[in-house]
mmCIF file of C-alpha atoms in Angstrom:
data_model
loop_
_atom_site.group_PDB
_atom_site.id
_atom_site.type_symbol
_atom_site.label_atom_id
_atom_site.label_comp_id
_atom_site.label_asym_id
_atom_site.label_seq_id
_atom_site.Cartn_x
_atom_site.Cartn_y
_atom_site.Cartn_z
ATOM 1 C CA UNK A 1 -12.176 15.434 -8.792
ATOM 2 C CA UNK A 2 -8.685 13.939 -8.423
ATOM 3 C CA UNK A 3 -8.796 10.980 -6.025
ATOM 4 C CA UNK A 4 -5.015 11.232 -5.685
ATOM 5 C CA UNK A 5 -5.552 14.384 -3.620
ATOM 6 C CA UNK A 6 -7.242 13.740 -0.243
ATOM 7 C CA UNK A 7 -8.020 17.431 0.095
ATOM 8 C CA UNK A 8 -10.147 17.250 -3.055
ATOM 9 C CA UNK A 9 -11.920 14.199 -1.668
ATOM 10 C CA UNK A 10 -12.803 16.000 1.539
ATOM 11 C CA UNK A 11 -13.909 19.180 -0.221
ATOM 12 C CA UNK A 12 -16.012 17.259 -2.749
ATOM 13 C CA UNK A 13 -17.466 14.512 -0.530
ATOM 14 C CA UNK A 14 -17.541 16.223 2.853
ATOM 15 C CA UNK A 15 -16.314 15.060 6.248
ATOM 16 C CA UNK A 16 -17.843 11.567 6.233
ATOM 17 C CA UNK A 17 -17.506 11.054 2.501
ATOM 18 C CA UNK A 18 -13.830 11.969 2.689
ATOM 19 C CA UNK A 19 -13.211 9.379 5.388
ATOM 20 C CA UNK A 20 -15.105 6.697 3.460
ATOM 21 C CA UNK A 21 -13.215 7.424 0.229
ATOM 22 C CA UNK A 22 -9.815 7.265 1.949
ATOM 23 C CA UNK A 23 -10.764 4.017 3.689
ATOM 24 C CA UNK A 24 -11.977 2.523 0.394
ATOM 25 C CA UNK A 25 -8.746 3.440 -1.414
ATOM 26 C CA UNK A 26 -6.683 1.964 1.439
ATOM 27 C CA UNK A 27 -8.700 -1.258 1.246
ATOM 28 C CA UNK A 28 -8.391 -1.593 -2.529
ATOM 29 C CA UNK A 29 -4.679 -0.773 -2.596
ATOM 30 C CA UNK A 30 -3.964 -3.374 0.081
ATOM 31 C CA UNK A 31 -5.082 -6.484 -1.760
ATOM 32 C CA UNK A 32 -7.343 -6.061 -4.795
ATOM 33 C CA UNK A 33 -5.717 -6.928 -8.111
ATOM 34 C CA UNK A 34 -6.515 -3.543 -9.648
ATOM 35 C CA UNK A 35 -5.407 -1.579 -6.589
ATOM 36 C CA UNK A 36 -1.700 -1.440 -7.400
ATOM 37 C CA UNK A 37 -1.977 1.947 -9.130
ATOM 38 C CA UNK A 38 -3.775 3.660 -6.241
ATOM 39 C CA UNK A 39 -1.949 6.046 -3.883
ATOM 40 C CA UNK A 40 -0.870 4.543 -0.583
ATOM 41 C CA UNK A 41 1.922 6.183 1.384
ATOM 42 C CA UNK A 42 1.203 9.665 0.080
ATOM 43 C CA UNK A 43 -2.535 9.226 0.726
ATOM 44 C CA UNK A 44 -2.002 8.342 4.386
ATOM 45 C CA UNK A 45 0.509 11.118 4.941
ATOM 46 C CA UNK A 46 -1.661 13.787 3.290
ATOM 47 C CA UNK A 47 -4.722 12.528 5.168
ATOM 48 C CA UNK A 48 -2.869 12.862 8.461
ATOM 49 C CA UNK A 49 -1.976 16.408 7.531
ATOM 50 C CA UNK A 50 -5.617 17.214 6.733
ATOM 51 C CA UNK A 51 -6.575 15.821 10.124
ATOM 52 C CA UNK A 52 -4.157 18.281 11.762
ATOM 53 C CA UNK A 53 -6.100 21.067 10.033
ATOM 54 C CA UNK A 54 -9.426 19.798 11.382
ATOM 55 C CA UNK A 55 -10.702 18.502 8.030
ATOM 56 C CA UNK A 56 -10.563 14.874 9.182
ATOM 57 C CA UNK A 57 -10.648 13.125 12.551
ATOM 58 C CA UNK A 58 -7.245 11.573 13.270
ATOM 59 C CA UNK A 59 -8.591 8.733 15.455
ATOM 60 C CA UNK A 60 -11.297 7.763 12.979
ATOM 61 C CA UNK A 61 -8.786 8.062 10.156
ATOM 62 C CA UNK A 62 -6.198 5.758 11.720
ATOM 63 C CA UNK A 63 -8.671 3.165 12.999
ATOM 64 C CA UNK A 64 -10.556 3.055 9.700
ATOM 65 C CA UNK A 65 -7.399 2.835 7.569
ATOM 66 C CA UNK A 66 -5.961 0.121 9.825
ATOM 67 C CA UNK A 67 -9.128 -1.974 9.568
ATOM 68 C CA UNK A 68 -9.377 -1.488 5.799
ATOM 69 C CA UNK A 69 -5.679 -2.232 5.272
ATOM 70 C CA UNK A 70 -5.861 -5.512 7.190
ATOM 71 C CA UNK A 71 -9.132 -6.507 5.512
ATOM 72 C CA UNK A 72 -7.638 -5.711 2.111
ATOM 73 C CA UNK A 73 -4.695 -7.985 2.817
ATOM 74 C CA UNK A 74 -7.096 -10.749 3.816
ATOM 75 C CA UNK A 75 -8.947 -10.397 0.522
ATOM 76 C CA UNK A 76 -5.596 -10.604 -1.277
ATOM 77 C CA UNK A 77 -4.652 -13.735 0.689
ATOM 78 C CA UNK A 78 -8.020 -15.350 -0.128
ATOM 79 C CA UNK A 79 -7.580 -14.467 -3.818
ATOM 80 C CA UNK A 80 -4.188 -16.159 -3.928
ATOM 81 C CA UNK A 81 -5.362 -19.133 -1.909
ATOM 82 C CA UNK A 82 -8.433 -19.829 -4.053
ATOM 83 C CA UNK A 83 -7.125 -18.992 -7.524
ATOM 84 C CA UNK A 84 -3.494 -19.952 -6.978
ATOM 85 C CA UNK A 85 -1.232 -20.299 -9.953
ATOM 86 C CA UNK A 86 -4.084 -19.624 -12.374
ATOM 87 C CA UNK A 87 -3.175 -15.984 -11.804
ATOM 88 C CA UNK A 88 0.233 -16.619 -13.373
ATOM 89 C CA UNK A 89 -1.466 -17.872 -16.530
ATOM 90 C CA UNK A 90 -3.813 -14.916 -16.713
ATOM 91 C CA UNK A 91 -3.393 -12.518 -19.616
ATOM 92 C CA UNK A 92 -2.270 -8.979 -18.867
ATOM 93 C CA UNK A 93 -5.021 -6.393 -18.877
ATOM 94 C CA UNK A 94 -5.506 -2.761 -17.990
ATOM 95 C CA UNK A 95 -5.861 -3.635 -14.318
ATOM 96 C CA UNK A 96 -3.570 -6.651 -14.052
ATOM 97 C CA UNK A 97 0.067 -7.106 -15.004
ATOM 98 C CA UNK A 98 1.800 -10.411 -14.340
ATOM 99 C CA UNK A 99 5.144 -8.656 -13.825
ATOM 100 C CA UNK A 100 3.840 -7.139 -10.587
ATOM 101 C CA UNK A 101 2.890 -10.568 -9.265
ATOM 102 C CA UNK A 102 6.310 -11.947 -10.204
ATOM 103 C CA UNK A 103 8.037 -9.030 -8.488
ATOM 104 C CA UNK A 104 6.064 -9.660 -5.311
ATOM 105 C CA UNK A 105 6.869 -13.369 -5.507
ATOM 106 C CA UNK A 106 10.586 -12.611 -5.826
ATOM 107 C CA UNK A 107 10.414 -10.258 -2.867
ATOM 108 C CA UNK A 108 8.557 -12.888 -0.844
ATOM 109 C CA UNK A 109 11.165 -15.540 -1.646
ATOM 110 C CA UNK A 110 13.917 -13.164 -0.494
ATOM 111 C CA UNK A 111 12.366 -11.907 2.734
ATOM 112 C CA UNK A 112 9.928 -14.666 3.683
ATOM 113 C CA UNK A 113 7.294 -13.906 6.283
ATOM 114 C CA UNK A 114 8.694 -10.434 6.905
ATOM 115 C CA UNK A 115 7.448 -9.538 3.421
ATOM 116 C CA UNK A 116 3.938 -9.009 4.815
ATOM 117 C CA UNK A 117 5.363 -6.204 6.987
ATOM 118 C CA UNK A 118 8.044 -4.823 4.659
ATOM 119 C CA UNK A 119 5.733 -4.790 1.643
ATOM 120 C CA UNK A 120 3.467 -2.302 3.388
ATOM 121 C CA UNK A 121 6.022 0.373 2.560
ATOM 122 C CA UNK A 122 6.604 -0.691 -1.064
ATOM 123 C CA UNK A 123 4.221 0.431 -3.821
ATOM 124 C CA UNK A 124 2.852 -2.380 -6.021
ATOM 125 C CA UNK A 125 4.524 -5.069 -3.882
ATOM 126 C CA UNK A 126 2.140 -3.978 -1.110
ATOM 127 C CA UNK A 127 -0.831 -5.031 -3.246
ATOM 128 C CA UNK A 128 0.495 -8.369 -4.467
ATOM 129 C CA UNK A 129 2.367 -9.643 -1.376
ATOM 130 C CA UNK A 130 -0.750 -11.008 0.376
ATOM 131 C CA UNK A 131 -1.823 -12.666 -2.893
ATOM 132 C CA UNK A 132 1.542 -14.418 -3.104
ATOM 133 C CA UNK A 133 1.206 -15.442 0.564
ATOM 134 C CA UNK A 134 -2.128 -17.043 -0.286
ATOM 135 C CA UNK A 135 -0.688 -18.818 -3.318
ATOM 136 C CA UNK A 136 2.105 -20.177 -1.144
ATOM 137 C CA UNK A 137 -0.430 -21.342 1.466
ATOM 138 C CA UNK A 138 1.287 -19.364 4.217
ATOM 139 C CA UNK A 139 0.049 -20.512 7.643
ATOM 140 C CA UNK A 140 -2.998 -18.282 8.138
ATOM 141 C CA UNK A 141 -2.506 -17.460 11.863
ATOM 142 C CA UNK A 142 1.070 -16.436 11.007
ATOM 143 C CA UNK A 143 -0.188 -14.327 8.125
ATOM 144 C CA UNK A 144 -2.705 -12.602 10.397
ATOM 145 C CA UNK A 145 -0.006 -11.772 12.946
ATOM 146 C CA UNK A 146 2.283 -10.146 10.385
ATOM 147 C CA UNK A 147 -0.665 -8.548 8.627
ATOM 148 C CA UNK A 148 -1.872 -6.819 11.798
ATOM 149 C CA UNK A 149 1.618 -5.622 12.710
ATOM 150 C CA UNK A 150 2.399 -4.355 9.217
ATOM 151 C CA UNK A 151 -0.969 -2.662 8.884
ATOM 152 C CA UNK A 152 -0.526 -0.919 12.232
ATOM 153 C CA UNK A 153 2.984 0.346 11.472
ATOM 154 C CA UNK A 154 1.968 1.577 8.027
ATOM 155 C CA UNK A 155 -1.313 3.304 8.789
ATOM 156 C CA UNK A 156 -0.348 4.687 12.193
ATOM 157 C CA UNK A 157 3.171 5.740 11.215
ATOM 158 C CA UNK A 158 2.378 7.682 8.041
ATOM 159 C CA UNK A 159 -0.824 9.355 9.236
ATOM 160 C CA UNK A 160 0.777 10.438 12.513
ATOM 161 C CA UNK A 161 3.776 11.765 10.583
ATOM 162 C CA UNK A 162 1.499 13.958 8.493
ATOM 163 C CA UNK A 163 -0.525 14.969 11.545
ATOM 164 C CA UNK A 164 2.528 15.990 13.584
ATOM 165 C CA UNK A 165 3.955 17.929 10.661
ATOM 166 C CA UNK A 166 0.754 19.897 10.310
ATOM 167 C CA UNK A 167 0.675 20.638 14.026
ATOM 168 C CA UNK A 168 4.313 21.568 14.531
ATOM 169 C CA UNK A 169 5.375 23.559 11.470
ATOM 170 C CA UNK A 170 3.975 27.064 10.905
ATOM 171 C CA UNK A 171 2.295 27.425 7.512
ATOM 172 C CA UNK A 172 2.821 23.710 6.925
ATOM 173 C CA UNK A 173 0.381 23.759 4.038
ATOM 174 C CA UNK A 174 3.117 25.378 1.949
ATOM 175 C CA UNK A 175 5.306 22.307 2.326
ATOM 176 C CA UNK A 176 2.742 19.519 2.062
ATOM 177 C CA UNK A 177 3.056 18.992 -1.705
ATOM 178 C CA UNK A 178 6.881 18.750 -1.844
ATOM 179 C CA UNK A 179 6.977 16.526 1.257
ATOM 180 C CA UNK A 180 4.266 14.278 -0.188
ATOM 181 C CA UNK A 181 6.206 14.010 -3.449
ATOM 182 C CA UNK A 182 9.355 13.207 -1.465
ATOM 183 C CA UNK A 183 7.498 10.383 0.299
ATOM 184 C CA UNK A 184 6.405 8.987 -3.056
ATOM 185 C CA UNK A 185 10.001 9.047 -4.322
ATOM 186 C CA UNK A 186 11.402 7.548 -1.124
ATOM 187 C CA UNK A 187 8.801 4.780 -1.152
ATOM 188 C CA UNK A 188 9.766 3.836 -4.709
ATOM 189 C CA UNK A 189 13.528 3.651 -4.012
ATOM 190 C CA UNK A 190 13.423 0.297 -2.113
ATOM 191 C CA UNK A 191 11.552 -1.268 -5.041
ATOM 192 C CA UNK A 192 14.158 0.004 -7.486
ATOM 193 C CA UNK A 193 17.002 -1.272 -5.305
ATOM 194 C CA UNK A 194 15.308 -4.644 -5.224
ATOM 195 C CA UNK A 195 14.661 -4.765 -8.968
ATOM 196 C CA UNK A 196 18.085 -3.615 -10.172
ATOM 197 C CA UNK A 197 20.086 -6.503 -8.639
ATOM 198 C CA UNK A 198 17.660 -8.937 -10.293
ATOM 199 C CA UNK A 199 18.323 -7.368 -13.669
ATOM 200 C CA UNK A 200 22.062 -7.480 -13.081
ATOM 201 C CA UNK A 201 21.998 -11.131 -12.080
ATOM 202 C CA UNK A 202 20.063 -11.975 -15.257
ATOM 203 C CA UNK A 203 22.632 -10.175 -17.382
ATOM 204 C CA UNK A 204 25.452 -12.083 -15.747
ATOM 205 C CA UNK A 205 23.630 -15.347 -16.313
ATOM 206 C CA UNK A 206 23.323 -14.571 -20.027
ATOM 207 C CA UNK A 207 27.040 -13.887 -20.214
#
């Protein structure tokens, strides 16, 4: 079973098991240290499409993903708040790479509080942004406000996009894979645009 494919989850685990698996992945990818490699944008989009085909319930899907996304961010915030800069001294492992934490920190320093919302649409940064917010002791009520808004925009927007596509385009199942791949590529572009200027600035500094 490939957990990167929601359709396989539903076929293997059934209606309820499929929902639970998607919710669990959303939770882990939103704030657990090892969750950075899990699918996010493509998972939500494909799940919305499956809901349009009657394999999932769109209301349950959105509500569950929203709750799990916001809870995941809270776990990430608590991790950063309690362990703080000890994470920066932690050795890299299979499920933790310091470079991801540093990238999220750089993004946070550039965009401030908006990072909690913007990071929802950026792979890897999405996982580590709430951890960095916790390390920086971001005012918790402020964090909650941005967390709820970002979680709503992310979960609602991508699942509804997939749902509407499935409902409006004849034989939409033929186009789901290429569109999902396009979403993955598009979601990675902002991260690349953010990383490249950093590399350029370092090169100039060396000169």
